[in-house]
Coordinates of C-alpha atoms in Angstrom, one line a residue:
M1 CA -12.6 -9.7 -21.0
T2 CA -16.0 -9.0 -22.4
T3 CA -17.2 -11.3 -25.2
L4 CA -19.1 -10.3 -28.3
A5 CA -22.3 -11.9 -27.0
E6 CA -22.0 -10.1 -23.6
L7 CA -21.4 -6.8 -25.3
E8 CA -24.6 -7.3 -27.4
N9 CA -26.5 -8.0 -24.2
Y10 CA -25.2 -4.9 -22.5
I11 CA -26.3 -2.8 -25.5
D12 CA -29.8 -4.4 -25.4
A13 CA -29.9 -3.7 -21.7
G14 CA -29.1 -0.1 -22.3
A15 CA -32.1 0.1 -24.6
A16 CA -34.3 -1.6 -22.0
K17 CA -34.7 -4.7 -24.2
I18 CA -33.3 -6.7 -21.3
A19 CA -34.5 -6.0 -17.8
A20 CA -32.3 -4.6 -15.1
D21 CA -31.2 -6.8 -12.2
I22 CA -31.3 -3.9 -9.8
V23 CA -32.8 -0.4 -9.7
I24 CA -32.0 2.3 -7.2
E25 CA -34.9 4.6 -6.9
N26 CA -35.7 8.1 -5.5
G27 CA -32.1 9.1 -4.7
T28 CA -30.1 12.3 -5.3
L29 CA -27.2 11.7 -7.7
V30 CA -23.8 13.2 -6.9
N31 CA -22.7 13.7 -10.5
V32 CA -18.9 14.0 -10.2
D33 CA -18.6 14.6 -13.9
T34 CA -20.6 17.8 -13.9
A35 CA -20.4 18.7 -10.2
E36 CA -24.2 18.6 -9.8
Y37 CA -26.7 17.2 -7.4
Y38 CA -30.1 16.2 -8.8
A39 CA -32.8 13.6 -8.4
A40 CA -32.1 10.3 -10.3
N41 CA -32.7 6.6 -10.6
V42 CA -30.1 4.0 -11.5
A43 CA -30.6 0.8 -13.4
I44 CA -28.0 -2.0 -13.2
Y45 CA -27.7 -5.0 -15.5
R46 CA -25.2 -7.7 -14.3
D47 CA -22.1 -5.7 -13.4
R48 CA -22.8 -2.5 -15.4
I49 CA -24.9 0.6 -15.0
V50 CA -27.3 0.8 -17.9
A51 CA -29.4 3.9 -17.1
V52 CA -29.2 7.0 -14.9
D53 CA -32.4 8.9 -15.5
A54 CA -35.4 10.5 -13.9
D55 CA -37.5 7.5 -14.9
V56 CA -36.2 3.9 -15.2
S57 CA -39.5 2.1 -15.2
D58 CA -38.9 0.7 -18.7
Y59 CA -35.9 -1.2 -17.3
V60 CA -37.9 -3.1 -14.6
N61 CA -39.6 -6.5 -14.7
A62 CA -40.9 -8.8 -12.0
D63 CA -37.5 -10.1 -11.2
T64 CA -35.8 -6.7 -10.8
K65 CA -34.6 -5.9 -7.3
H66 CA -35.6 -2.5 -5.9
I67 CA -33.5 -0.4 -3.6
D68 CA -35.2 2.6 -2.2
A69 CA -32.8 5.6 -1.9
T70 CA -35.3 8.1 -0.6
G71 CA -33.4 10.7 1.4
K72 CA -30.0 9.3 0.3
Y73 CA -27.3 10.4 -2.1
I74 CA -26.1 8.2 -4.9
V75 CA -22.2 8.3 -5.1
P76 CA -19.7 6.4 -7.2
G77 CA -17.7 3.7 -5.6
M78 CA -14.4 5.1 -4.4
I79 CA -10.8 4.3 -5.7
D80 CA -7.7 4.0 -3.5
G81 CA -5.1 5.4 -5.9
H82 CA -2.1 3.6 -4.4
I83 CA -2.0 0.8 -1.9
H84 CA 0.3 -2.0 -1.0
V85 CA -2.7 -4.0 0.0
E86 CA -0.6 -6.8 1.4
C87 CA 0.8 -4.4 4.0
S88 CA -2.6 -4.5 5.7
K89 CA -1.6 -8.1 6.6
L90 CA -5.1 -9.1 5.5
S91 CA -5.5 -11.5 2.6
L92 CA -7.2 -10.0 -0.4
T93 CA -10.5 -11.6 0.6
R94 CA -10.3 -10.3 4.1
F95 CA -9.1 -6.8 2.9
S96 CA -12.1 -6.7 0.6
Q97 CA -14.4 -7.6 3.5
A98 CA -12.9 -4.8 5.5
V99 CA -12.9 -1.9 3.0
V100 CA -15.7 -2.5 0.5
P101 CA -18.4 -1.8 3.2
H102 CA -16.7 1.6 3.6
G103 CA -17.2 2.4 0.0
T104 CA -13.9 1.5 -1.5
T105 CA -14.7 -0.6 -4.6
S106 CA -11.5 -0.2 -6.5
I107 CA -7.8 -0.1 -5.5
V108 CA -4.6 0.6 -7.5
S109 CA -1.9 -1.8 -6.6
G110 CA 1.2 -3.5 -7.9
L111 CA 0.6 -6.6 -5.8
D112 CA 4.4 -6.2 -5.5
E113 CA 4.7 -7.7 -2.0
Y114 CA 3.3 -10.9 -3.4
I115 CA 5.7 -10.7 -6.4
S116 CA 8.7 -10.4 -4.1
V117 CA 7.8 -13.7 -2.5
V118 CA 6.1 -15.9 -5.2
G119 CA 7.0 -14.2 -8.4
L120 CA 4.8 -13.3 -11.4
D121 CA 3.8 -17.0 -11.9
G122 CA 2.5 -17.0 -8.3
L123 CA 0.1 -14.1 -9.2
T124 CA -2.1 -16.5 -11.0
E125 CA -3.4 -17.7 -7.7
V126 CA -3.8 -14.1 -6.5
F127 CA -5.7 -13.1 -9.6
D128 CA -8.0 -16.1 -9.2
E129 CA -8.9 -15.0 -5.7
L130 CA -9.5 -11.4 -6.9
A131 CA -11.9 -12.6 -9.6
T132 CA -14.2 -13.8 -6.8
L133 CA -14.2 -10.5 -4.9
P134 CA -16.5 -7.4 -5.0
M135 CA -13.4 -5.2 -5.4
K136 CA -11.6 -4.2 -8.6
V137 CA -7.8 -4.1 -8.7
I138 CA -6.2 -1.8 -11.1
W139 CA -2.9 -3.5 -11.4
G140 CA 0.4 -2.0 -12.5
L141 CA 3.4 -4.2 -13.0
P142 CA 6.2 -2.9 -10.7
Y143 CA 8.9 -1.0 -12.7
K144 CA 11.3 -3.6 -11.4
T145 CA 12.0 -5.7 -8.4
P146 CA 13.8 -5.4 -6.1
Y147 CA 13.2 -1.7 -5.6
T148 CA 16.3 -1.2 -3.5
I149 CA 19.4 0.5 -4.8
P150 CA 21.8 -1.3 -4.3
E151 CA 19.7 -4.3 -5.0
S152 CA 18.6 -6.5 -2.1
T153 CA 17.4 -10.1 -2.4
V154 CA 13.8 -11.1 -3.3
A155 CA 12.4 -14.4 -4.7
Y156 CA 11.8 -12.9 -8.2
N157 CA 13.3 -10.0 -10.1
V158 CA 11.0 -8.1 -12.4
T159 CA 12.9 -7.0 -15.6
G160 CA 12.4 -5.1 -18.8
D161 CA 11.6 -8.5 -20.5
D162 CA 8.6 -8.8 -18.2
H163 CA 7.3 -5.4 -19.1
D164 CA 7.7 -6.2 -22.8
E165 CA 5.3 -9.1 -22.2
Y166 CA 2.9 -7.8 -19.5
Q167 CA 2.3 -4.2 -20.7
A168 CA 0.6 -5.7 -23.8
L169 CA -2.0 -7.5 -21.6
E170 CA -5.4 -6.2 -20.8
Q171 CA -4.9 -6.9 -17.1
T172 CA -2.0 -4.5 -16.8
Y173 CA -2.8 -0.8 -16.4
G174 CA 0.7 0.7 -16.4
V175 CA 4.0 0.8 -14.5
W176 CA 3.7 0.7 -10.7
E177 CA 5.8 2.7 -8.1
T178 CA 8.5 4.1 -10.4
V179 CA 10.9 5.7 -8.0
R180 CA 12.9 8.8 -8.8
E181 CA 16.3 7.1 -8.1
A182 CA 15.7 4.5 -10.9
I183 CA 15.2 7.2 -13.4
Q184 CA 18.0 9.3 -12.0
T185 CA 20.4 6.4 -12.5
K186 CA 18.9 5.6 -15.9
D187 CA 18.4 2.0 -14.8
E188 CA 18.0 0.0 -18.0
D189 CA 15.1 -2.3 -16.8
T190 CA 13.2 0.8 -15.6
L191 CA 13.6 2.7 -18.8
R192 CA 12.5 -0.4 -20.7
A193 CA 9.4 -0.6 -18.5
I194 CA 8.6 3.0 -19.3
L195 CA 9.0 2.5 -23.0
A196 CA 6.9 -0.7 -23.0
A197 CA 4.1 1.1 -21.2
Q198 CA 4.3 4.1 -23.5
K199 CA 4.0 1.8 -26.5
Y200 CA 0.6 0.7 -25.3
H201 CA -0.4 4.2 -24.0
K202 CA -0.4 3.2 -20.4
P203 CA 0.5 5.5 -17.5
I204 CA 3.7 5.5 -15.4
F205 CA 2.9 5.6 -11.6
G206 CA 5.6 7.5 -9.8
C207 CA 7.1 7.8 -6.3
S208 CA 9.3 10.8 -5.7
P209 CA 9.3 12.0 -2.1
M210 CA 10.9 15.4 -1.6
A211 CA 11.5 15.9 -5.3
T212 CA 11.5 19.5 -6.4
G213 CA 13.3 21.7 -8.9
K214 CA 15.8 20.0 -11.2
D215 CA 15.3 16.6 -9.4
L216 CA 11.6 16.8 -10.2
N217 CA 12.2 18.0 -13.8
Q218 CA 14.5 15.0 -14.3
F219 CA 11.9 12.6 -12.9
L220 CA 9.2 14.0 -15.2
M221 CA 11.4 13.4 -18.2
G222 CA 10.9 9.7 -17.6
G223 CA 7.2 10.2 -18.6
V224 CA 5.8 9.8 -15.1
H225 CA 2.1 10.7 -15.0
I226 CA 1.1 10.2 -11.3
D227 CA 2.8 10.7 -8.0
H228 CA 1.6 9.8 -4.5
E229 CA 4.5 11.0 -2.2
S230 CA 4.7 14.7 -1.2
Y231 CA 6.0 15.7 2.2
S232 CA 4.8 19.3 2.0
H233 CA 2.1 21.3 0.4
E234 CA 4.7 23.3 -1.5
E235 CA 6.1 20.1 -3.0
F236 CA 2.6 18.9 -3.8
L237 CA 1.7 22.2 -5.5
E238 CA 4.9 22.2 -7.6
K239 CA 4.2 18.7 -8.8
A240 CA 0.6 19.7 -9.8
R241 CA 1.8 22.8 -11.6
K242 CA 4.2 20.7 -13.6
G243 CA 1.4 18.4 -14.8
L244 CA 1.5 15.5 -12.4
R245 CA -1.7 13.9 -11.2
V246 CA -1.0 14.2 -7.5
V247 CA -2.3 11.8 -4.9
I248 CA -2.7 12.6 -1.2
R249 CA -1.6 9.9 1.1
E250 CA -3.1 9.2 4.5
S251 CA -1.7 5.8 5.7
S252 CA -1.7 4.3 9.2
V253 CA 1.6 5.9 10.0
T254 CA 2.2 8.6 7.3
K255 CA -0.5 11.1 7.6
F256 CA -0.1 13.8 4.9
L257 CA -3.7 14.9 4.1
A258 CA -3.7 17.9 6.5
E259 CA -0.4 19.2 5.0
N260 CA -1.0 18.4 1.4
I261 CA -4.6 19.7 1.3
R262 CA -3.2 23.2 2.0
A263 CA -2.1 23.3 -1.7
I264 CA -5.9 23.4 -2.4
T265 CA -7.3 25.4 0.5
E266 CA -4.5 28.0 0.7
N267 CA -3.1 28.2 -2.8
T268 CA -5.3 27.3 -5.8
A269 CA -8.6 25.4 -5.6
N270 CA -8.2 24.2 -9.2
V271 CA -5.4 21.8 -8.0
A272 CA -8.2 19.7 -6.5
R273 CA -9.5 18.5 -9.9
H274 CA -6.0 16.8 -10.5
T275 CA -5.9 15.4 -6.9
S276 CA -6.9 12.0 -5.7
F277 CA -6.6 9.9 -2.5
C278 CA -4.6 6.9 -1.4
T279 CA -3.9 5.0 1.8
D280 CA -0.6 3.3 0.7
D281 CA -0.2 1.2 3.8
V282 CA -3.1 0.8 6.2
N283 CA -3.8 -1.8 9.0
A284 CA -6.9 -3.6 10.0
H285 CA -7.3 -1.7 13.3
D286 CA -7.4 1.7 11.6
I287 CA -9.8 0.5 8.9
L288 CA -12.3 -0.8 11.5
T289 CA -11.8 2.2 13.8
H290 CA -11.7 5.1 11.3
G291 CA -12.8 3.7 8.0
H292 CA -10.9 3.8 4.7
L293 CA -11.4 6.3 1.8
D294 CA -14.6 7.5 3.5
H295 CA -12.4 8.7 6.3
M296 CA -10.3 10.7 3.9
V297 CA -13.3 12.3 2.3
K298 CA -14.4 13.4 5.8
L299 CA -11.0 14.7 6.6
A300 CA -10.9 16.7 3.4
I301 CA -14.3 18.2 4.1
K302 CA -13.2 19.1 7.7
A303 CA -10.1 20.8 6.2
G304 CA -12.3 23.1 4.1
V305 CA -12.8 21.3 0.8
S306 CA -16.4 21.2 -0.5
P307 CA -18.2 17.8 -0.3
M308 CA -18.5 17.6 -4.1
T309 CA -14.7 18.3 -4.5
A310 CA -13.8 15.8 -1.8
I311 CA -16.0 13.1 -3.5
Q312 CA -14.5 13.9 -6.9
M313 CA -11.0 13.4 -5.3
A314 CA -12.1 9.9 -4.1
T315 CA -13.7 8.9 -7.4
I316 CA -13.5 10.4 -10.8
N317 CA -10.1 12.1 -10.3
G318 CA -8.3 8.9 -9.6
A319 CA -10.1 7.1 -12.4
E320 CA -8.9 9.8 -14.9
A321 CA -5.4 9.7 -13.5
Y322 CA -5.1 6.0 -14.1
H323 CA -6.9 6.1 -17.4
V324 CA -9.8 3.9 -16.2
D325 CA -12.5 6.6 -16.2
N326 CA -14.2 4.6 -19.0
Q327 CA -14.7 1.8 -16.5
V328 CA -15.1 3.3 -13.0
G329 CA -15.2 6.7 -11.2
S330 CA -18.7 7.9 -11.9
V331 CA -22.3 6.8 -11.9
A332 CA -23.1 6.7 -15.6
P333 CA -24.3 4.2 -18.3
G334 CA -21.5 1.8 -19.4
K335 CA -19.5 2.1 -16.2
Q336 CA -19.0 -0.8 -13.7
A337 CA -21.8 -0.9 -11.3
D338 CA -20.0 0.5 -8.3
V339 CA -22.6 2.6 -6.4
L340 CA -22.8 3.9 -2.9
L341 CA -25.7 5.3 -0.9
V342 CA -24.6 7.8 1.7
D343 CA -26.6 9.8 4.2
D344 CA -25.5 13.2 2.8
P345 CA -22.4 14.5 1.2
T346 CA -21.2 16.5 4.2
N347 CA -21.4 13.7 6.8
F348 CA -20.5 11.1 4.2
N349 CA -21.6 8.0 6.1
V350 CA -21.7 5.1 3.7
E351 CA -24.8 3.0 4.2
T352 CA -25.3 0.8 1.1
V353 CA -22.7 -0.5 -1.2
I354 CA -23.0 -2.2 -4.6
S355 CA -19.8 -3.3 -6.2
K356 CA -19.4 -5.1 -9.5
G357 CA -23.2 -5.2 -9.6
E358 CA -23.3 -7.2 -6.3
I359 CA -25.1 -5.9 -3.3
V360 CA -22.5 -5.9 -0.6
T361 CA -24.3 -4.0 2.2
V362 CA -27.7 -2.5 2.7
A363 CA -28.2 0.0 5.5
G364 CA -24.9 -1.2 6.9
E365 CA -25.9 -4.8 7.0
E366 CA -23.8 -7.4 5.1
Q367 CA -25.6 -9.0 2.2
M368 CA -22.8 -11.3 0.9
S369 CA -20.4 -13.7 2.6
L370 CA -16.8 -13.8 1.6
M371 CA -14.8 -16.9 2.1
P372 CA -11.0 -17.2 1.5
P373 CA -10.0 -19.8 -1.0
K374 CA -7.9 -22.9 -0.3
R375 CA -4.2 -21.9 -0.3
S376 CA -1.6 -23.8 -2.2
A377 CA 1.7 -25.0 -0.7
S378 CA 3.6 -22.6 -2.9
I379 CA 2.1 -19.6 -1.3
L380 CA 2.1 -21.0 2.3
D381 CA 5.7 -22.4 2.4
T382 CA 7.9 -19.3 1.7
V383 CA 10.3 -18.9 4.6
H384 CA 13.4 -20.9 4.0
H385 CA 16.1 -20.6 6.6
S386 CA 17.8 -22.8 9.2
P387 CA 17.5 -21.9 12.9
L388 CA 19.7 -18.9 14.0
T389 CA 21.8 -18.5 17.2
A390 CA 22.3 -15.5 19.4
D391 CA 25.8 -15.1 18.0
D392 CA 24.3 -14.7 14.5
F393 CA 23.0 -11.3 15.7
A394 CA 26.2 -10.1 17.4
Y395 CA 28.2 -7.4 15.6
H396 CA 31.8 -8.7 15.7
V397 CA 34.9 -6.5 15.4
A398 CA 38.5 -6.8 16.4
D399 CA 39.1 -8.7 19.6
D400 CA 41.3 -6.0 21.1
A401 CA 38.8 -3.2 20.5
K402 CA 37.3 -1.5 23.6
Q403 CA 35.0 1.0 22.0
A404 CA 33.4 1.5 18.6
V405 CA 32.1 4.7 17.1
V406 CA 29.1 3.6 15.0
Q407 CA 26.7 5.3 12.6
T408 CA 23.2 4.5 13.7
I409 CA 20.0 4.7 11.6
N410 CA 18.1 7.2 13.7
S411 CA 14.3 7.2 13.3
V412 CA 12.9 10.7 13.6
G413 CA 9.6 9.9 12.0
P414 CA 7.9 7.0 10.3
F415 CA 9.4 7.9 6.9
V416 CA 12.4 9.9 7.9
R417 CA 15.7 8.3 9.1
K418 CA 18.9 10.3 9.8
R419 CA 22.5 9.6 10.8
L420 CA 23.4 9.7 14.5
D421 CA 26.9 8.7 15.5
V422 CA 27.3 7.0 18.9
T423 CA 30.2 5.5 20.9
L424 CA 29.4 2.0 22.1
P425 CA 31.4 -0.4 24.3
V426 CA 33.0 -3.5 22.8
I427 CA 33.3 -6.7 24.9
E428 CA 35.4 -9.6 23.6
G429 CA 35.2 -8.4 20.1
V430 CA 31.4 -7.7 20.1
V431 CA 29.9 -4.3 19.8
Q432 CA 27.3 -3.9 22.5
P433 CA 23.9 -2.2 22.2
S434 CA 23.3 0.6 24.7
V435 CA 20.0 1.2 26.4
A436 CA 21.4 4.4 27.9
D437 CA 22.2 5.8 24.5
D438 CA 19.1 4.4 22.9
V439 CA 21.0 2.2 20.5
A440 CA 19.6 -1.2 19.5
L441 CA 20.9 -3.9 17.2
A442 CA 19.2 -4.7 13.9
S443 CA 19.4 -7.5 11.3
V444 CA 17.9 -8.1 7.9
I445 CA 18.1 -11.8 6.9
E446 CA 17.4 -13.1 3.4
R447 CA 14.6 -15.7 3.9
Y448 CA 14.0 -17.2 0.4
G449 CA 17.0 -19.6 0.4
V450 CA 18.7 -17.7 -2.3
N451 CA 22.1 -16.6 -0.9
G452 CA 21.9 -16.6 2.9
N453 CA 22.6 -12.9 3.3
H454 CA 22.5 -11.5 6.8
A455 CA 23.2 -7.8 7.3
R456 CA 23.7 -6.2 10.7
G457 CA 23.5 -2.6 11.8
F458 CA 22.4 -0.2 14.6
I459 CA 19.2 1.7 15.1
S460 CA 18.4 4.6 17.4
G461 CA 15.4 6.6 18.3
W462 CA 13.3 3.5 19.3
S463 CA 13.8 3.6 23.1
I464 CA 14.1 -0.2 23.2
K465 CA 15.2 -1.2 26.7
R466 CA 14.8 -5.0 26.6
G467 CA 13.9 -7.9 24.4
A468 CA 13.4 -8.0 20.6
I469 CA 10.9 -7.7 17.8
A470 CA 10.8 -9.4 14.4
T471 CA 8.7 -9.3 11.2
T472 CA 8.7 -11.0 7.8
M473 CA 6.1 -8.5 6.5
A474 CA 8.6 -5.9 5.5
P475 CA 8.0 -4.1 2.2
D476 CA 9.3 -4.2 -0.4
D477 CA 11.6 -7.3 0.0
N478 CA 9.7 -9.0 2.8
N479 CA 12.9 -10.5 4.2
L480 CA 13.2 -11.3 8.0
V481 CA 13.9 -8.1 9.9
V482 CA 14.8 -8.3 13.6
A483 CA 15.7 -5.6 16.2
G484 CA 16.5 -5.7 19.9
V485 CA 19.0 -5.2 22.7
N486 CA 19.3 -8.9 23.6
T487 CA 20.8 -11.3 21.0
Q488 CA 19.2 -14.4 22.5
D489 CA 15.8 -12.8 22.3
M490 CA 16.5 -11.7 18.7
A491 CA 17.3 -15.3 17.8
L492 CA 14.1 -16.6 19.5
A493 CA 12.0 -14.0 17.7
A494 CA 13.6 -14.9 14.3
N495 CA 13.3 -18.7 14.9
T496 CA 9.7 -18.4 16.0
L497 CA 8.9 -16.7 12.6
I498 CA 10.9 -19.2 10.6
A499 CA 9.1 -22.1 12.3
C500 CA 5.6 -20.7 11.7
G501 CA 6.2 -19.6 8.1
G502 CA 6.3 -15.9 8.7
G503 CA 4.6 -13.2 10.8
Q504 CA 5.5 -10.7 13.6
A505 CA 6.8 -11.5 17.1
V506 CA 7.7 -9.7 20.3
V507 CA 10.1 -11.5 22.7
V508 CA 11.1 -10.5 26.2
D509 CA 13.5 -12.4 28.5
G510 CA 13.3 -15.6 26.6
Q511 CA 9.5 -15.6 26.2
V512 CA 7.4 -14.9 23.1
I513 CA 4.9 -12.5 24.6
S514 CA 3.1 -11.8 21.3
L515 CA 2.9 -13.6 18.0
L516 CA 1.0 -12.9 14.8
E517 CA 1.3 -15.7 12.3
L518 CA 1.2 -14.6 8.7
P519 CA 1.3 -17.9 6.7
I520 CA 0.2 -16.5 3.3
A521 CA 3.6 -15.6 1.6
G522 CA 4.9 -14.8 5.1
I523 CA 3.0 -11.5 4.9
N524 CA -0.8 -12.1 5.1
T525 CA -3.4 -14.0 7.0
D526 CA -7.0 -15.2 6.4
M527 CA -7.8 -14.1 9.9
A528 CA -11.0 -12.0 10.2
P529 CA -10.4 -8.3 10.2
S530 CA -11.7 -7.8 13.7
E531 CA -9.5 -10.6 15.0
L532 CA -6.4 -9.2 13.2
A533 CA -7.2 -5.7 14.6
Q534 CA -7.0 -7.1 18.1
K535 CA -3.8 -8.9 17.3
E536 CA -2.3 -5.6 16.1
L537 CA -3.2 -4.0 19.4
D538 CA -1.7 -6.9 21.3
L539 CA 1.6 -6.5 19.3
K540 CA 1.7 -2.8 20.1
E541 CA 1.1 -3.4 23.7
A542 CA 3.8 -6.1 23.8
A543 CA 6.3 -3.8 22.0
R544 CA 5.6 -1.2 24.7
Q545 CA 6.9 -3.7 27.2
L546 CA 10.3 -3.4 25.4
G547 CA 10.2 0.3 26.4
S548 CA 9.6 1.6 22.9
Q549 CA 7.6 4.8 22.6
L550 CA 7.1 4.7 18.9
P551 CA 3.5 4.8 17.6
D552 CA 3.8 1.4 16.0
P553 CA 7.2 -0.3 16.4
L554 CA 6.4 -3.2 14.2
F555 CA 5.3 -0.9 11.3
Y556 CA 8.6 1.1 11.8
L557 CA 10.5 -2.2 11.7
S558 CA 8.8 -3.3 8.5
F559 CA 9.9 -0.1 6.8
L560 CA 13.5 -0.4 7.8
P561 CA 14.7 -2.0 4.5
I562 CA 13.0 0.6 2.2
T563 CA 15.8 2.5 0.5
S564 CA 13.6 5.3 -0.9
I565 CA 13.1 6.7 2.6
P566 CA 15.6 9.4 3.4
D567 CA 18.4 9.0 4.4
L568 CA 19.3 5.5 5.6
A569 CA 18.1 2.0 5.4
L570 CA 19.1 -1.6 6.2
T571 CA 18.6 -4.4 3.7
D572 CA 19.9 -8.0 3.5
G573 CA 22.7 -6.5 1.4
G574 CA 23.9 -4.1 4.1
N575 CA 23.5 -0.6 5.5
V576 CA 22.3 1.8 2.8
D577 CA 23.1 5.5 2.3
C578 CA 19.9 6.3 0.4
P579 CA 20.9 9.8 -1.1
N580 CA 24.2 8.3 -2.4
L581 CA 22.7 5.0 -3.4
K582 CA 25.5 2.9 -1.8
Y583 CA 26.3 0.8 1.2
F584 CA 28.1 2.2 4.2
D585 CA 30.0 0.6 7.0
P586 CA 28.3 1.4 10.3
I587 CA 31.6 1.0 12.2
L588 CA 33.3 4.4 11.8
S589 CA 36.2 3.7 14.1
L590 CA 37.5 1.4 16.8
E591 CA 39.4 2.4 19.9
K592 CA 41.7 0.0 21.7

């Protein structure tokens, strides 16, 4: 929070009574407010822009640092409009290290994966870390936790009482990830969250995949202002026409930019001014290989969007959508000093980054060193479960059964799961997986020491032929998720993660062939981004030894408990019929 004395200094700096710390000279400004390009110089005092003019010489003294932008374009820092930053598996420090050099200086996040593990009190440590980083987090308190319907188990349940307290705070920018089902069922905590945010004029961030017509109308009656999930350009366009600030998602596994952008390139270009970008879930390898929001800008331009429009979608549009355009989103006096120098708007190669007034990179070279903080025991010791046996993963039925007709959760895409009924053999009262029919076993195990829940089910579409995989990074509950065709390997994978405090593992024939330890809340690591990227490749390669042909089996596994993905999910509470918001028994019938 800015103090009175600090505000007085900023005002004096704007009048050139206090010299600027940094001036950027001889560049071409990309003015996203007026959609213009023109010559300009920028003066920065502390963490604020104080002047954007043809001449800033009055703002300079002997101590002012000069950055020559000759031949370069001056662009606002970019804003990721919706990201579960923890799903990168990078700690906040390491994530900042990975994305800020690509020009992402602000992210919108609920930090909900941390909340599920350490609760709201545990966020104090998280916010302390963020305060040291050259990256702004626009934080929305999750509408509630857990997100699942029926409710699964997490370490902390966010309620309406929390919103009554937190929506009044400066650090809270609205309500995060409000799913359509919570409004549809008129969940009391969700409605209280909405009312608390509206009391303080803060936006409701929405999530309504495949919502159209009356379903969308009902959702909008909950006061939702922003939505980041559209599976088609028709759905995207309808949402925009009905007043939503729409966000195009391009994650590591859900790539919707090419489809959603058609609402702009094939329908009405004016939709673009209400469109912003997000990555939602992105991994270290993709960031280092392709970039972050800079990659989305390039993809949009390649799809036919003008460079100015694409840059607006990455900057000012998101700032306006989240009601933070008074702070970020453009290069203008009074805004946070988030400034990029790019080679030109069409190629959009980010060369120099200033974020929060700190010079992060110059001509691609790092100028500041980021070191993770010391971690407390409360955020490192979060997996609480006794060792498991192979029999814990077996699906037991009647001893005299010979066959079982089961309803599997069939993956037909990263965010689409459908019903597939398969007949499986039963041996001594245990339903067997079937490599021939592409059916594996799956378990979700509560790992917080709350109730000991262990739900079992069947998955298909994974082509797993041997072994097992496991993860404790599994939004949005981050329980222990295990899949495989060998129960002994499943137990080894689970016990390996229990022993190391969380992570991801691949096991084949009694051997752990790949392990990524995630000691921070069981979901993140302070490993360098490049090292983590290599680990991700190792895990993928190991998963291929199981026979799986999925693009990223560990990512698919981590999504298995998400109940907002149509049509089926598996949580620690049981197998979930997502459209009907209820549990189902995967055993349809038994034959003797």
